[in-house]
Coordinates of C-alpha atoms and ligand atoms in Angstrom, one line a residue:
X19 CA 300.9 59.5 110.2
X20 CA 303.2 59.0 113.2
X21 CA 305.8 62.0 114.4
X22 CA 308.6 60.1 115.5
X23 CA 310.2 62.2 117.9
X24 CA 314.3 62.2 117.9
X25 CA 315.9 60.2 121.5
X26 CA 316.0 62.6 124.3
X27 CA 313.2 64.8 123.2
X28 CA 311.8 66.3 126.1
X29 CA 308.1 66.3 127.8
X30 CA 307.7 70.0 127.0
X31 CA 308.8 69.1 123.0
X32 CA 306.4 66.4 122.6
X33 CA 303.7 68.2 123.9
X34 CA 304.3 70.9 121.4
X35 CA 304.1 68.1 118.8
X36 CA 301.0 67.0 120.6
X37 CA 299.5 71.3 120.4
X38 CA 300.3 71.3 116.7
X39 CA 298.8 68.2 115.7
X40 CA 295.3 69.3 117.7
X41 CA 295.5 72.5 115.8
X42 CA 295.5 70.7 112.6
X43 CA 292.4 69.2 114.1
X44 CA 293.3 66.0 114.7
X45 CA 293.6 63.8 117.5
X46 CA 297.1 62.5 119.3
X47 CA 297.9 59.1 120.4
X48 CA 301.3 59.4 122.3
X49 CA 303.2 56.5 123.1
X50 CA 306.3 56.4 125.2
X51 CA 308.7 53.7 123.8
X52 CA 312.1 52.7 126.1
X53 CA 313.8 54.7 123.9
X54 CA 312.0 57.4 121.7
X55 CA 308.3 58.9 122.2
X56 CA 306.2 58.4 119.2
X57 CA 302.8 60.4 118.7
X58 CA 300.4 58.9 116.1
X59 CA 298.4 61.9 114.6
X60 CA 294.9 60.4 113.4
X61 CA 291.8 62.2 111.3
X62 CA 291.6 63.5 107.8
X63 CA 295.1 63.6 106.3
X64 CA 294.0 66.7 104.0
X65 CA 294.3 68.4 107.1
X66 CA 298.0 67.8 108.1
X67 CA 300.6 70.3 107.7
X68 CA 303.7 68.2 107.4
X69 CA 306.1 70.9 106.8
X70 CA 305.3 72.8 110.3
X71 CA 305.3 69.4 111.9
X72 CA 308.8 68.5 110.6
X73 CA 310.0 72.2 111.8
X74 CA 308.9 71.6 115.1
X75 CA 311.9 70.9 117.4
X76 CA 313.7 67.7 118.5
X77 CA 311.1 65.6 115.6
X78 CA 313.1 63.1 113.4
X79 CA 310.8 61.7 110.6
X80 CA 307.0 62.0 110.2
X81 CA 306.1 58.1 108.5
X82 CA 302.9 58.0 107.3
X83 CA 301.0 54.9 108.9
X84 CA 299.7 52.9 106.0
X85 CA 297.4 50.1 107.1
X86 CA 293.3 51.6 107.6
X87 CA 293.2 51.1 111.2
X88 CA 296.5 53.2 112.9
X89 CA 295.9 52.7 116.6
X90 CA 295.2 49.3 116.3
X91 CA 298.6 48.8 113.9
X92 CA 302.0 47.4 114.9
X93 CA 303.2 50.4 112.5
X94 CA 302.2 52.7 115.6
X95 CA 303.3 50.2 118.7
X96 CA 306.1 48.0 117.8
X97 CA 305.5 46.4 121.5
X98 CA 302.4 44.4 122.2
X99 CA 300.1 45.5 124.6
X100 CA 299.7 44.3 128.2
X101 CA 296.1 45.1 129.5
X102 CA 295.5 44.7 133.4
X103 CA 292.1 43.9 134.2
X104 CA 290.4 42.6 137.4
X105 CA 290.6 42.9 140.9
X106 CA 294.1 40.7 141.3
X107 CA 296.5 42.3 139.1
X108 CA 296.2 39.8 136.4
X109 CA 297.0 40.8 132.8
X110 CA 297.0 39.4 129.3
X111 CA 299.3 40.1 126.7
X112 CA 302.3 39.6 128.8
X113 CA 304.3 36.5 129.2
X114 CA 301.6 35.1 131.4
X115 CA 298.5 33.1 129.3
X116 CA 294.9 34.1 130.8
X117 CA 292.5 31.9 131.2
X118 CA 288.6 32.9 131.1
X119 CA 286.1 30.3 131.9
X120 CA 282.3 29.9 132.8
X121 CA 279.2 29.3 131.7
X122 CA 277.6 30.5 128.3
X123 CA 275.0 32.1 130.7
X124 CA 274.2 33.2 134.3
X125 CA 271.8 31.3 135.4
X126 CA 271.1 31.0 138.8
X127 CA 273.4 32.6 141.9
X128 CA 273.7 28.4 143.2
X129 CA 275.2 27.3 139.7
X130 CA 277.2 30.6 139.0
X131 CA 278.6 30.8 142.3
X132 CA 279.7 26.7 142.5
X133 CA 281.0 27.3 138.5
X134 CA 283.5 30.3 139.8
X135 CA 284.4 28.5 143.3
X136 CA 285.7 25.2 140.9
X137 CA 287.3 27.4 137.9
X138 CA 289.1 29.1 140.8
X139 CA 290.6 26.2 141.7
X140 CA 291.9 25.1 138.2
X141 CA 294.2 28.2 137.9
X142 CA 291.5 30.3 136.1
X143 CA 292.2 34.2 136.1
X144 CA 288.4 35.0 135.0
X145 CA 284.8 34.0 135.0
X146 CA 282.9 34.4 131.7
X147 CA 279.2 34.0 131.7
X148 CA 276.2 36.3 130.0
X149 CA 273.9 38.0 131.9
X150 CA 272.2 39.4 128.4
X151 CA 272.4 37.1 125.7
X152 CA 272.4 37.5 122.2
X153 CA 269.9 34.5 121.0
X154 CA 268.8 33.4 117.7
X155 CA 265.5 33.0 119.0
X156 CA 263.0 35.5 120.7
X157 CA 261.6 33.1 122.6
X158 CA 264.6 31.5 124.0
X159 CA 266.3 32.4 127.2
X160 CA 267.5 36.0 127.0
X161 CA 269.8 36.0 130.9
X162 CA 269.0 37.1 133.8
X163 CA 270.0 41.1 133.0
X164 CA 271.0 43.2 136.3
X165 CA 270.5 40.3 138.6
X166 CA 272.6 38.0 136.1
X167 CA 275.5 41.0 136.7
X168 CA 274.7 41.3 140.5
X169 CA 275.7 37.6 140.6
X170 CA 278.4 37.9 138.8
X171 CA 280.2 40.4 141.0
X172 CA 279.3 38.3 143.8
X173 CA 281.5 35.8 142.5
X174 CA 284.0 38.3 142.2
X175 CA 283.8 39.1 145.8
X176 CA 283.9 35.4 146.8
X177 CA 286.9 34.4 144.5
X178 CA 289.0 37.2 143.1
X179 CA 287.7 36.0 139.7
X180 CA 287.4 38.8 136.9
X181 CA 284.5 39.1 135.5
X182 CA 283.8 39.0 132.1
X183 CA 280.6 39.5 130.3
X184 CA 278.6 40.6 127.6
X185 CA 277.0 44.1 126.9
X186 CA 274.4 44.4 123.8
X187 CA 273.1 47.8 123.2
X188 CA 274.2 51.3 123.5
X189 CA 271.7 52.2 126.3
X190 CA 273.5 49.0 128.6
X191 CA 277.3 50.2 128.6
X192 CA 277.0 51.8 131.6
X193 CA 275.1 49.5 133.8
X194 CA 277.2 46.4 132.5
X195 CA 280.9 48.1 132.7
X196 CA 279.9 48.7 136.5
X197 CA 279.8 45.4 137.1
X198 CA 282.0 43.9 134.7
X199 CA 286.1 44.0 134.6
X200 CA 286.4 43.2 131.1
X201 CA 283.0 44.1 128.5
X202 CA 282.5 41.6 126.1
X203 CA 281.1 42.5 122.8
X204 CA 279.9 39.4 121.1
X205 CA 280.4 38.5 117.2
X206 CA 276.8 39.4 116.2
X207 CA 278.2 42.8 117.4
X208 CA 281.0 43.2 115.6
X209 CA 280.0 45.7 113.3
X210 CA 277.8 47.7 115.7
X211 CA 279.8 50.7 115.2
X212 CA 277.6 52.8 117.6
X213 CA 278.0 49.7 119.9
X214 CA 282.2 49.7 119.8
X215 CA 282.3 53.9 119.9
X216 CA 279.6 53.4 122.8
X217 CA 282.4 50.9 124.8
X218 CA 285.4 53.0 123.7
X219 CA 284.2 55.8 125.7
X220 CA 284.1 53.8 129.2
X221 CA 287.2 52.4 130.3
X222 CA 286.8 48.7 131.4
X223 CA 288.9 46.7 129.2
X224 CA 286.8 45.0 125.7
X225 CA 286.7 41.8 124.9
X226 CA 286.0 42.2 120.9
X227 CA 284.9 39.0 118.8
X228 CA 285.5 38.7 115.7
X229 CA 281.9 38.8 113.3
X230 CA 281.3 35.3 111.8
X231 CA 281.7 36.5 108.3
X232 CA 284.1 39.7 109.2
X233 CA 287.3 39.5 107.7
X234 CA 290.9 40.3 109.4
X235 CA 290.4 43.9 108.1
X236 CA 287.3 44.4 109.6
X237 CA 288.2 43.0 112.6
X238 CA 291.1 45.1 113.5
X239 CA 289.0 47.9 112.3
X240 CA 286.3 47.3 114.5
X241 CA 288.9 47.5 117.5
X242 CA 290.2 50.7 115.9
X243 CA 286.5 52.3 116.3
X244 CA 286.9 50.8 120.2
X245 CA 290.5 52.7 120.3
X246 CA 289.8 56.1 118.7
X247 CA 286.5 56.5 120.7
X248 CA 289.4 56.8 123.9
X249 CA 289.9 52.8 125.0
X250 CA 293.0 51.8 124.0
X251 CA 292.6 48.2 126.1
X252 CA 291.0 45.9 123.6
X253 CA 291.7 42.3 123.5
X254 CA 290.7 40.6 119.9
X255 CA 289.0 37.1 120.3
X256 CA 288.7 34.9 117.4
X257 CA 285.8 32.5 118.3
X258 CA 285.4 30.7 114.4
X259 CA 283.8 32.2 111.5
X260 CA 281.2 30.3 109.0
X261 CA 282.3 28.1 107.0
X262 CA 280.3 25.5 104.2
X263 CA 281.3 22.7 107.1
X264 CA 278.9 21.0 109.4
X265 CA 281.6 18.8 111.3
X266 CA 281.7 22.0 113.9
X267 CA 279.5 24.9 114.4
X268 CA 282.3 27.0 113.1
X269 CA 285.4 27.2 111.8
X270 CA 288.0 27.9 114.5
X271 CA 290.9 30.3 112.6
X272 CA 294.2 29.9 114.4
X273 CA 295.9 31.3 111.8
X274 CA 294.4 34.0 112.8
X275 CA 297.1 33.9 115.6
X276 CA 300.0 35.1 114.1
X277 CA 298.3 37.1 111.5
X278 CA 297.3 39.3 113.6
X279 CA 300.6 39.6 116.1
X280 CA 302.2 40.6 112.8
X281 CA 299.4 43.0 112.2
X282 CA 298.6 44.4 115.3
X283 CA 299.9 45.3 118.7
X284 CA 297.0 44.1 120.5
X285 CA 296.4 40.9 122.5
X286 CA 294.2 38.1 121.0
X287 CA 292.5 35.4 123.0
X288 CA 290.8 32.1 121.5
X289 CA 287.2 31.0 122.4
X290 CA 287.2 27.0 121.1
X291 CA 283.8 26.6 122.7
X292 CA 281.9 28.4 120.0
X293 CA 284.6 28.0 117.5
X294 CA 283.7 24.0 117.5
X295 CA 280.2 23.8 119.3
X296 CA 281.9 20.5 121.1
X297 CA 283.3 19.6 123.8
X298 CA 285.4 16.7 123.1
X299 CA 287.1 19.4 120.6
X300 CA 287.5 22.4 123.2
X301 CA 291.1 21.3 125.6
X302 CA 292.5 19.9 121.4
X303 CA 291.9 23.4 120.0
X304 CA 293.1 25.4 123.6
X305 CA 296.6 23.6 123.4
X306 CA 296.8 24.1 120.1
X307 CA 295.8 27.8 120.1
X308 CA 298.6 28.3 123.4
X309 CA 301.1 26.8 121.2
X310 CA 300.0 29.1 118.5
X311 CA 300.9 32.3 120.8
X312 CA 297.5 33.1 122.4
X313 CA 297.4 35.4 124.8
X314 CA 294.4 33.7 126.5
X315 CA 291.5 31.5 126.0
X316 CA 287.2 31.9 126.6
X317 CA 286.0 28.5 127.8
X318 CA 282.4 27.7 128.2
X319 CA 282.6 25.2 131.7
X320 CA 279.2 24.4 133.4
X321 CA 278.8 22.2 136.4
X322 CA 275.7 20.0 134.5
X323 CA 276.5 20.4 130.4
X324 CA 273.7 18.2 129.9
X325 CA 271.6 20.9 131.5
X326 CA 272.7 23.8 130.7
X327 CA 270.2 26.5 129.3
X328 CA 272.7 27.8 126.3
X329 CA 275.2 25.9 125.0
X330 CA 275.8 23.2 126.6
X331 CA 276.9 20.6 123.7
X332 CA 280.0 22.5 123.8
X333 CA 280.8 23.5 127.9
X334 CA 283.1 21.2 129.6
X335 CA 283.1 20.4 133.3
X336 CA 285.6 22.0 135.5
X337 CA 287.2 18.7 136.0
X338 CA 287.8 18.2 132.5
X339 CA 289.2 22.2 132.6
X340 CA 291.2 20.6 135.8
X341 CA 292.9 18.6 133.8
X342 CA 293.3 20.9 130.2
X343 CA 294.8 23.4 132.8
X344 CA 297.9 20.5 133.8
X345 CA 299.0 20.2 130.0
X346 CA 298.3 24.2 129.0
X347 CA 300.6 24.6 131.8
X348 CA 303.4 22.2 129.7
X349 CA 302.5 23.6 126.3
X350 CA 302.9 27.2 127.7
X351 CA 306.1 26.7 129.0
X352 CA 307.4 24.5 125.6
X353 CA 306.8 28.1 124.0
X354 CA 308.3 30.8 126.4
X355 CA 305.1 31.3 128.4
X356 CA 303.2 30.3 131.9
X357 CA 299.6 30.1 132.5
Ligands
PEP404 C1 279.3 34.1 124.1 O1 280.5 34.3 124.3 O2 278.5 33.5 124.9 C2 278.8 34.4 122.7 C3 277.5 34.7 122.6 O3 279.7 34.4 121.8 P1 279.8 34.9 120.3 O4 279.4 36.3 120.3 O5 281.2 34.6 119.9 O6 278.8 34.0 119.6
MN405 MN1 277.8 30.6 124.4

């Protein structure tokens, strides 16, 4: 349920709220709107005593939330979120469109280092690229782990580049938000629940993608498990979800756009690389997922596609992201943005 606290209530009132709703054994999410502070009490409902909480001074109306995830629900934030992450100040879910781009996979320092050096150029906020991948195949090639990350914040250093990458077990949160501005938990992941608790408790921001066969729901409820483990900054990322078609490797949802700005508060970001699995498709489906109201795009760029260890039917050069980066720049602005 959320307290909705009356305009003008003051710091020492909502923090009552906030004592009351701990006593009932449940846990507080406060936010602090431009004109009233709501508080968003979450756990087991059987435990709420709306009575006291309506006594309690300066609270207007206790709404109960009714969507299954709360934190995660515009019900609780009317705004949408705006997550810093990085080294530069950049954010995403503001007016400003982020771009993330890099290869599929670290592999060497030489080709990660040139791959960062040319997205920089382009305008690019952040460098994507796995240092553990999640592969089909247990023979194929699995990144370079620590060194892969080492690399990675190299390029930071070098660049200014965020860096965004993958974590894949419980045990590797730690070691991968030290190196990583923004943690990436990959589809096959989704519904890890020990995995999202496990990335909730750290506080680099999470790049969730959405499960191949999860629905909407269990999307947003997977970032809810992210949220009420303590990490509010998760950024949704639809990256295609099997389909019966074989014209792409998946089917890239941008509905999925404003379904979930109605839905939620939090920022989403499209990922047309493995939402098509080609190329020629990836700058079509980035314009039209900017004109959809993205908040960013994931693009898979390597220097050699033809070459590339993982994924390189569907990585573009960074002269074709060169030139995608010239029209997003027209398309964001045809719909109140910048990139
Ligand atoms: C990736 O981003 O490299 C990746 C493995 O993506 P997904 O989890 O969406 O398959
Ligand atoms: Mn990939």
């Amino acid at each position: 349920m959320i307290v909705v606290m009356a305009s003008g209530a003051s710091k020492e009132q909502v923090e009552h709220v906030v004592q009351l709703i701990h006593d009932m054994g449940l846990v507080d999410h406060v936010i602090v709107g431009t004109d009233r502070t709501v508080i968003a009490a979450i756990g087991d409902k059987r435990q709420v005593d709306k009575t006291r909480l309506e006594r309690a001074p300066m609270v207007e109306k206790i709404v109960p939330i009714l969507s299954p995830y709360k934190m995660a629900s515009r019900e609780v934030h009317r705004e949408p979120t705006e997550i810093p992450f990085g080294p530069s100040g950049a954010t995403i879910g503001g007016g400003k469109v982020a771009v993330m781009a890099g290869p599929c996979g670290v592999e060497s320092k030489e080709q990660l280092l040139a791959t960062a050096h040319a997205i920089k150029k382009t305008g690019a906020t952040a460098i994507r690229g796995g240092a553990f991948k999640p592969r089909t195949n247990p023979y194929s090639f699995q990144g370079l782990g620590e060194e892969g990350l080492a690399i990675l914040a190299e390029a930071r250093e070098q660049t200014g580049l965020a860096v965004v990458t993958e974590v894949l077990s419980e045990e590797e949160v730690l070691l991968v938000a030290r190196y990583a501005d923004v943690v990436q938990v990959g589809a096959r992941n989704m519904h890890n629940f020990r995995l999202l608790s496990a990335v909730g408790r750290q506080d680099k921001p999470v790049l969730l993608k959405r499960g191949f066969s999860a629905s909407l729901e269990e999307f947003l409820l997977a970032a809810e498990y992210v949220i009420a483990a303590g990490n509010p900054n998760v950024i949704l990322c639809e990256r295609g979800i099997r389909t019966f078609e074989d014209y792409c490797r998946n089917t890239l949802c941008l509905a999925i756009i404003p379904a979930i700005k109605r839905l939620s508060h939090l920022p989403v970001v499209i990922d047309p690389s493995h939402g098509t699995g080609h190329a020629y498709m990836v700058p079509d489906m980035a314009k039209a997922a900017v004109a959809a109201g993205a908040d960013g795009l994931i693009i898979e760029v390597h220097m050699d596609p033809e070459h590339a260890l993982t994924d390189g039917a569907q990585s573009i050069t960074p002269a074709a992201l060169d030139e995608l980066m010239k029209q997003l720049s027209g398309i964001a602005k045809a719909v109140g943005r910048e990139i």
